[in-house]
Amino acid sequence: MNDETDDEARALRARRILDAVAAIPRGRVASYGAIAARAGYPGRARLIGRVLGDAPDRMALPWHRVLRADGRIGIPAGTQGFREQCRRLKAEGVTVKDGRVPMSAFGLDHDLDRAIWSWG
DNA sequence: CACGTGACCGATG
DNA sequence: TCATCGGCCACGT
């Protein structure tokens, strides 16, 4: 009897998280933790990876714009997904070197800093 | 119910 | 930069 409620909760979580991912602007990136917080689940970064992994790949979603907090790609190196993520990021002008993106230049907080402090 | 695993993170050494 | 640790927690076994 609880199953339905659980499924609903899961669906809600996924929706909020996927929405947050979808909100990342083209050419920018965000960390799993940042997405978790934005979706309303602070401290639960692992949840994002799980949801993205479960999401149907046919879904048009900028999942490739989600990286680890240090800028490295979260997917294990050498996998198809890893290569795909590199490809997609480069395709939209994001610098990827050795499976890593300079968050200082492409992270969302950089936009905030620039807007608030008029940097760059 | 216990345990291992993982597309995580921040602090610490 | 790398290694470890404690925290986080859904899932499969």
XYZ file of N, CA and C (backbone and C1' of nucleotides) in Angstrom:
542
model
N 0.819 -1.204 0.000
C 0.000 0.000 0.000
C 0.854 1.254 0.000
N 2.026 1.086 0.546
C 2.951 2.201 0.587
C 3.654 2.418 -0.754
N 3.625 1.389 -1.561
C 4.340 1.440 -2.829
C 3.989 2.662 -3.662
N 2.686 2.928 -3.717
C 2.256 4.037 -4.552
C 2.831 5.355 -4.051
N 2.805 5.519 -2.733
C 3.331 6.741 -2.138
C 4.828 6.861 -2.401
N 5.517 5.743 -2.275
C 6.959 5.751 -2.514
C 7.265 6.139 -3.949
N 6.540 5.553 -4.867
C 6.757 5.860 -6.276
C 6.513 7.337 -6.537
N 5.479 7.850 -5.868
C 5.148 9.250 -6.068
C 6.274 10.141 -5.566
N 6.786 9.794 -4.390
C 7.881 10.571 -3.814
C 9.095 10.524 -4.730
N 9.371 9.341 -5.250
C 10.501 9.170 -6.165
C 10.322 10.023 -7.407
N 9.103 10.005 -7.931
C 8.812 10.771 -9.146
C 8.980 12.269 -8.896
N 8.540 12.696 -7.726
C 8.646 14.117 -7.390
C 10.107 14.522 -7.321
N 10.892 13.689 -6.639
C 12.323 13.941 -6.506
C 12.945 14.079 -7.882
N 12.657 13.089 -8.716
C 13.236 13.080 -10.060
C 12.841 14.330 -10.827
N 11.593 14.700 -10.705
C 11.110 15.875 -11.440
C 11.847 17.126 -11.015
N 11.954 17.316 -9.720
C 12.638 18.513 -9.211
C 14.099 18.540 -9.646
N 14.724 17.375 -9.565
C 16.132 17.290 -9.930
C 16.352 17.501 -11.424
N 15.532 16.832 -12.230
C 15.694 16.980 -13.675
C 15.409 18.412 -14.108
N 14.479 19.055 -13.410
C 14.186 20.454 -13.719
C 15.405 21.324 -13.454
N 16.049 21.054 -12.318
C 17.230 21.835 -11.947
C 18.328 21.637 -12.987
N 18.470 20.410 -13.452
C 19.492 20.123 -14.465
C 19.145 20.851 -15.748
N 17.874 20.804 -16.106
C 17.429 21.436 -17.347
C 17.653 22.945 -17.325
N 17.763 23.498 -16.115
C 17.919 24.943 -15.976
C 19.354 25.426 -16.148
N 20.294 24.498 -16.270
C 21.684 24.921 -16.463
C 21.822 25.460 -17.881
N 22.296 26.704 -17.999
C 22.424 27.336 -19.309
C 23.442 26.618 -20.203
N 23.238 26.698 -21.468
C 24.146 26.122 -22.444
C 25.529 26.760 -22.268
N 26.560 25.940 -22.324
C 27.908 26.471 -22.204
C 28.347 26.700 -20.763
N 27.521 26.274 -19.800
C 27.868 26.413 -18.391
C 27.725 25.057 -17.727
N 28.307 24.910 -16.546
C 28.220 23.631 -15.850
C 27.888 23.837 -14.373
N 27.433 22.784 -13.719
C 27.095 22.862 -12.296
C 27.482 21.534 -11.651
N 27.768 21.572 -10.358
C 28.164 20.337 -9.666
C 26.934 19.577 -9.196
N 27.110 18.294 -8.908
C 26.014 17.459 -8.421
C 25.448 18.090 -7.150
N 26.344 18.541 -6.314
C 25.918 19.129 -5.048
C 25.090 20.385 -5.254
N 25.504 21.206 -6.210
C 24.790 22.447 -6.484
C 23.394 22.142 -6.993
N 23.281 21.138 -7.846
C 21.985 20.756 -8.388
C 21.090 20.223 -7.267
N 21.700 19.432 -6.399
C 20.941 18.861 -5.281
C 20.353 19.996 -4.442
N 21.184 20.965 -4.105
C 20.736 22.086 -3.281
C 19.639 22.861 -3.989
N 19.856 23.117 -5.257
C 18.903 23.885 -6.040
C 17.559 23.170 -6.134
N 17.620 21.841 -6.189
C 16.398 21.045 -6.307
C 15.683 20.898 -4.961
N 16.360 21.338 -3.903
C 15.729 21.234 -2.589
C 16.217 20.067 -1.763
N 17.356 19.498 -2.150
C 17.914 18.354 -1.415
C 19.379 18.600 -1.059
N 19.648 19.628 -0.284
C 21.028 19.951 0.083
C 21.731 18.794 0.773
N 22.972 18.589 0.403
C 23.759 17.527 1.036
C 23.516 16.154 0.439
N 22.717 16.095 -0.591
C 22.395 14.791 -1.163
C 22.830 14.677 -2.617
N 24.068 15.065 -2.871
C 24.620 15.031 -4.227
C 24.498 13.667 -4.904
N 24.677 12.598 -4.143
C 24.633 11.260 -4.735
C 23.310 10.983 -5.408
N 22.272 11.629 -4.882
C 20.941 11.416 -5.421
C 20.870 11.852 -6.884
N 21.581 12.904 -7.198
C 21.545 13.433 -8.561
C 22.115 12.419 -9.558
N 23.255 11.859 -9.202
C 23.868 10.867 -10.081
C 22.934 9.691 -10.295
N 22.275 9.299 -9.240
C 21.359 8.156 -9.319
C 20.195 8.465 -10.247
N 19.587 9.632 -10.056
C 18.441 10.015 -10.880
C 18.831 10.145 -12.353
N 19.962 10.755 -12.595
C 20.404 10.922 -13.980
C 20.655 9.561 -14.611
N 21.216 8.676 -13.835
C 21.501 7.345 -14.354
C 20.240 6.593 -14.715
N 19.187 6.813 -13.935
C 17.923 6.134 -14.189
C 17.139 6.771 -15.329
N 17.339 8.079 -15.511
C 16.593 8.793 -16.544
C 16.839 8.191 -17.921
N 15.794 8.017 -18.685
C 15.896 7.468 -20.034
C 16.807 8.351 -20.873
N 17.744 7.753 -21.585
C 18.690 8.567 -22.357
C 18.012 9.287 -23.519
N 16.800 8.862 -23.830
C 16.119 9.517 -24.940
C 15.635 10.889 -24.509
N 15.582 11.082 -23.198
C 15.119 12.361 -22.684
C 16.077 13.484 -23.070
N 15.516 14.521 -23.637
C 16.352 15.665 -24.023
C 16.694 16.436 -22.764
N 17.874 16.178 -22.238
C 18.290 16.808 -20.996
C 19.787 17.103 -21.035
N 20.181 18.266 -20.560
C 21.606 18.629 -20.565
C 22.358 17.982 -19.413
N 22.249 16.680 -19.275
C 22.886 15.943 -18.185
C 24.400 16.112 -18.215
N 24.921 16.374 -19.396
C 26.377 16.511 -19.530
C 26.916 17.750 -18.845
N 26.036 18.673 -18.454
C 26.507 19.903 -17.806
C 26.664 19.721 -16.310
N 26.478 18.494 -15.827
C 26.627 18.208 -14.403
C 27.944 17.487 -14.153
N 28.775 18.096 -13.304
C 30.098 17.547 -13.011
C 30.310 17.421 -11.511
N 31.453 16.813 -11.138
C 31.784 16.747 -9.718
C 32.170 18.150 -9.284
N 32.207 18.342 -7.977
C 32.493 19.663 -7.424
C 33.847 20.196 -7.876
N 34.786 19.307 -8.145
C 36.123 19.752 -8.560
C 36.241 19.919 -10.075
N 35.136 19.720 -10.778
C 35.159 19.929 -12.224
C 35.393 18.683 -13.049
N 35.656 17.557 -12.361
C 35.901 16.323 -13.116
C 34.593 15.652 -13.487
N 34.613 14.947 -14.591
C 33.424 14.233 -15.030
C 33.152 13.102 -14.052
N 31.887 12.971 -13.686
C 31.530 11.973 -12.683
C 31.507 10.550 -13.188
N 31.159 10.376 -14.429
C 31.103 9.048 -15.021
C 32.507 8.462 -15.098
N 32.652 7.170 -14.804
C 33.962 6.527 -14.848
C 34.638 6.734 -16.199
N 35.914 7.121 -16.179
C 36.662 7.356 -17.413
C 36.724 6.078 -18.237
N 36.713 6.254 -19.536
C 36.820 5.098 -20.411
C 35.489 4.543 -20.869
N 34.423 4.953 -20.195
C 33.095 4.467 -20.589
C 32.549 5.296 -21.752
N 31.518 4.742 -22.366
C 30.884 5.429 -23.488
C 30.301 6.759 -23.018
N 29.663 6.715 -21.848
C 29.047 7.915 -21.307
C 30.064 9.013 -21.076
N 31.212 8.627 -20.610
C 32.285 9.594 -20.363
C 32.646 10.326 -21.648
N 32.857 9.537 -22.694
C 33.214 10.141 -23.983
C 32.096 11.027 -24.515
N 30.877 10.554 -24.336
C 29.719 11.324 -24.808
C 29.627 12.669 -24.102
N 29.891 12.637 -22.797
C 29.828 13.881 -22.025
C 30.891 14.869 -22.495
N 32.095 14.361 -22.734
C 33.180 15.214 -23.236
C 32.750 15.838 -24.550
N 32.226 14.989 -25.410
C 31.837 15.437 -26.742
C 30.797 16.556 -26.673
N 29.759 16.312 -25.857
C 28.690 17.307 -25.741
C 29.171 18.627 -25.169
N 30.041 18.545 -24.169
C 30.540 19.766 -23.544
C 31.353 20.575 -24.541
N 32.270 19.892 -25.212
C 33.110 20.600 -26.184
C 32.256 21.189 -27.284
N 31.202 20.460 -27.645
C 30.310 20.912 -28.714
C 29.649 22.246 -28.389
N 29.545 22.556 -27.110
C 28.940 23.841 -26.771
C 29.951 24.821 -26.195
N 31.204 24.585 -26.522
C 32.237 25.539 -26.158
C 32.836 25.441 -24.779
N 32.559 24.348 -24.062
C 33.121 24.189 -22.722
C 34.475 23.485 -22.818
N 35.462 24.033 -22.156
C 36.804 23.456 -22.175
C 36.878 22.190 -21.336
N 37.286 21.097 -21.961
C 37.434 19.832 -21.241
C 38.841 19.310 -21.474
N 39.604 19.218 -20.404
C 40.981 18.746 -20.531
C 41.199 17.619 -19.540
N 41.578 16.462 -20.047
C 41.785 15.297 -19.184
C 40.540 15.024 -18.345
N 39.391 15.021 -19.020
C 38.140 14.719 -18.335
C 37.775 15.722 -17.270
N 38.231 16.946 -17.445
C 37.980 17.944 -16.422
C 37.689 19.327 -16.975
N 36.801 20.043 -16.298
C 36.398 21.377 -16.732
C 36.771 22.398 -15.654
N 37.366 23.511 -16.051
C 37.701 24.559 -15.079
C 36.433 25.241 -14.581
N 35.973 24.851 -13.398
C 34.756 25.406 -12.827
C 34.843 26.918 -12.640
N 36.048 27.402 -12.422
C 36.225 28.833 -12.186
C 35.800 29.647 -13.404
N 35.824 28.991 -14.555
C 35.475 29.712 -15.774
C 34.097 29.365 -16.319
N 33.624 28.147 -16.019
C 32.324 27.735 -16.578
C 31.242 27.464 -15.535
N 31.613 27.497 -14.271
C 30.626 27.236 -13.220
C 29.602 28.351 -13.098
N 28.437 28.026 -12.577
C 27.377 29.020 -12.454
C 27.735 30.139 -11.481
N 28.460 29.804 -10.433
C 28.788 30.833 -9.449
C 29.676 31.911 -10.058
N 30.337 31.558 -11.145
C 31.157 32.562 -11.821
C 30.255 33.651 -12.378
N 29.106 33.234 -12.898
C 28.141 34.197 -13.423
C 27.661 35.106 -12.306
N 27.397 34.494 -11.133
C 26.911 35.276 -10.005
C 27.935 36.315 -9.603
N 29.174 35.859 -9.457
C 30.237 36.774 -9.058
C 30.331 37.942 -10.042
N 30.257 37.585 -11.307
C 30.389 38.607 -12.331
C 29.237 39.608 -12.272
N 28.040 39.080 -12.040
C 26.865 39.943 -11.978
C 26.902 40.855 -10.762
N 27.305 40.280 -9.628
C 27.317 41.040 -8.391
C 28.501 42.001 -8.280
N 29.649 41.518 -8.651
C 30.854 42.334 -8.482
C 31.320 42.994 -9.779
N 30.614 42.682 -10.829
C 31.001 43.260 -12.123
C 32.410 42.873 -12.515
N 32.710 41.609 -12.291
C 34.021 41.126 -12.673
C 34.017 40.780 -14.158
N 35.181 40.566 -14.697
C 35.287 40.152 -16.081
C 34.657 41.184 -17.007
P 14.527 -3.765 10.807
O 15.565 -4.907 10.373
C 15.810 -6.041 11.210
C 17.187 -6.599 10.899
C 18.218 -5.494 10.692
O 19.472 -5.888 11.259
C 18.084 -6.832 8.742
P 20.676 -4.873 11.267
O 21.708 -5.543 10.238
C 22.093 -6.903 10.407
C 23.222 -7.243 9.451
C 24.295 -6.157 9.398
O 25.557 -6.789 9.235
C 23.251 -6.343 7.271
P 26.842 -5.885 9.119
O 27.031 -5.791 7.545
C 26.675 -6.887 6.716
C 27.230 -6.678 5.320
C 28.256 -5.546 5.214
O 29.243 -5.916 4.282
C 26.401 -5.056 3.842
P 30.499 -4.942 3.984
O 30.366 -4.697 2.413
C 30.151 -5.801 1.542
C 29.835 -5.295 0.142
C 30.795 -4.213 -0.355
O 31.030 -4.429 -1.737
C 28.579 -3.358 -0.318
P 32.127 -3.554 -2.494
O 31.195 -2.564 -3.336
C 30.000 -3.057 -3.892
C 29.317 -1.965 -4.707
C 30.242 -0.820 -5.127
O 29.961 -0.501 -6.462
C 28.368 0.018 -3.944
P 31.082 0.262 -7.320
O 30.340 1.661 -7.566
C 29.096 1.690 -8.235
C 28.464 3.059 -8.044
C 29.455 4.215 -8.250
O 28.860 5.234 -9.059
C 28.377 4.389 -6.151
P 29.390 4.992 -10.570
O 29.166 6.494 -10.924
C 29.953 7.308 -11.576
C 29.413 8.689 -11.373
C 28.484 8.941 -10.217
O 28.939 10.075 -9.501
C 27.522 9.735 -12.231
P 29.925 9.920 -8.167
O 29.588 11.300 -7.428
C 28.358 11.967 -7.656
C 28.195 13.021 -6.575
C 29.368 14.003 -6.483
O 28.874 15.326 -6.226
C 29.095 12.885 -4.437
P 29.994 16.444 -6.000
O 30.164 16.451 -4.429
C 29.052 16.770 -3.609
C 29.525 17.310 -2.282
C 30.742 18.243 -2.372
O 30.574 19.304 -1.459
C 31.256 16.426 -0.975
P 31.451 20.632 -1.553
O 32.144 20.700 -0.122
C 31.352 20.601 1.051
C 32.269 20.398 2.243
C 33.511 21.284 2.171
O 33.661 21.950 3.418
C 34.132 18.989 2.379
P 34.983 22.742 3.736
O 35.749 21.722 4.687
C 35.023 21.049 5.714
C 35.987 20.176 6.520
C 37.326 20.859 6.799
O 37.737 20.522 8.126
C 37.681 18.845 5.589
P 39.072 21.200 8.714
O 40.113 20.007 8.559
C 39.727 18.689 8.927
C 40.901 17.746 8.736
C 42.270 18.411 8.900
O 43.101 17.586 9.705
C 42.177 17.276 6.844
P 44.554 18.194 10.217
O 45.570 17.221 9.484
C 45.405 15.803 9.616
C 46.386 15.095 8.688
C 47.770 15.737 8.677
O 48.777 14.723 8.589
C 46.911 15.655 6.484
P 46.068 19.208 -9.587
O 46.885 17.865 -9.507
C 48.158 17.913 -8.851
C 48.328 16.584 -8.140
C 47.050 15.749 -8.116
O 47.393 14.422 -8.457
C 47.804 16.114 -5.918
P 46.274 13.320 -8.633
O 46.506 12.367 -7.378
C 47.838 12.037 -6.984
C 47.809 11.354 -5.620
C 46.571 10.466 -5.429
O 46.950 9.228 -4.845
C 46.714 12.047 -3.678
P 45.881 8.109 -4.502
O 45.737 8.314 -2.934
C 46.885 8.242 -2.099
C 46.465 8.122 -0.642
C 45.268 7.188 -0.458
O 45.478 6.412 0.723
C 44.714 9.388 0.293
P 44.393 5.282 1.180
O 43.655 5.959 2.412
C 44.078 7.227 2.889
C 43.368 7.565 4.198
C 42.147 6.723 4.512
O 42.043 6.564 5.925
C 41.467 8.950 4.124
P 40.755 5.791 6.584
O 39.768 6.980 6.930
C 40.306 8.206 7.431
C 39.175 9.032 8.008
C 37.929 8.214 8.319
O 37.328 8.666 9.526
C 37.427 9.900 6.712
P 36.152 7.759 10.154
O 34.945 8.780 10.052
C 35.120 10.121 10.461
C 33.916 10.949 10.058
C 32.575 10.247 10.281
O 31.649 11.206 10.768
C 32.798 10.797 8.002
P 30.153 10.749 11.139
O 29.232 11.380 10.004
C 29.713 12.457 9.300
C 28.710 12.977 8.284
C 27.374 12.234 8.217
O 26.288 13.166 8.152
C 28.471 12.195 6.104
P 24.757 12.517 8.083
O 24.526 12.320 6.502
C 24.402 13.453 5.669
C 24.153 13.018 4.243
C 23.069 11.941 4.156
O 21.826 12.513 3.760
C 24.976 11.403 2.789
P 20.566 11.737 4.239
O 20.427 10.581 3.151
C 20.404 10.898 1.765
C 20.321 9.611 0.955
C 19.418 8.538 1.573
O 18.735 7.877 0.540
C 21.472 7.630 1.081
P 17.225 7.655 0.596
O 16.958 6.903 -0.801
C 17.256 7.589 -2.008
C 17.703 6.592 -3.063
C 16.787 5.380 -3.191
O 16.723 5.014 -4.556
C 18.966 4.672 -2.589
P 15.567 4.142 -5.099
O 16.359 2.833 -5.528
C 17.641 2.614 -4.959
C 18.341 1.490 -5.670
C 17.515 0.203 -5.717
O 17.879 -0.550 -6.854
C 19.347 -0.042 -4.222
P 17.052 -1.875 -7.223
O 18.170 -3.007 -7.049
C 19.425 -2.866 -7.720
C 20.398 -3.902 -7.187
C 19.814 -5.315 -7.132
O 20.791 -6.237 -7.606
C 20.589 -4.664 -4.986
P 20.361 -7.792 -7.817
O 21.139 -8.528 -6.653
C 22.087 -7.815 -5.881
C 22.747 -8.757 -4.888
C 22.156 -10.156 -4.762
O 23.169 -11.079 -4.398
C 21.834 -8.998 -2.728
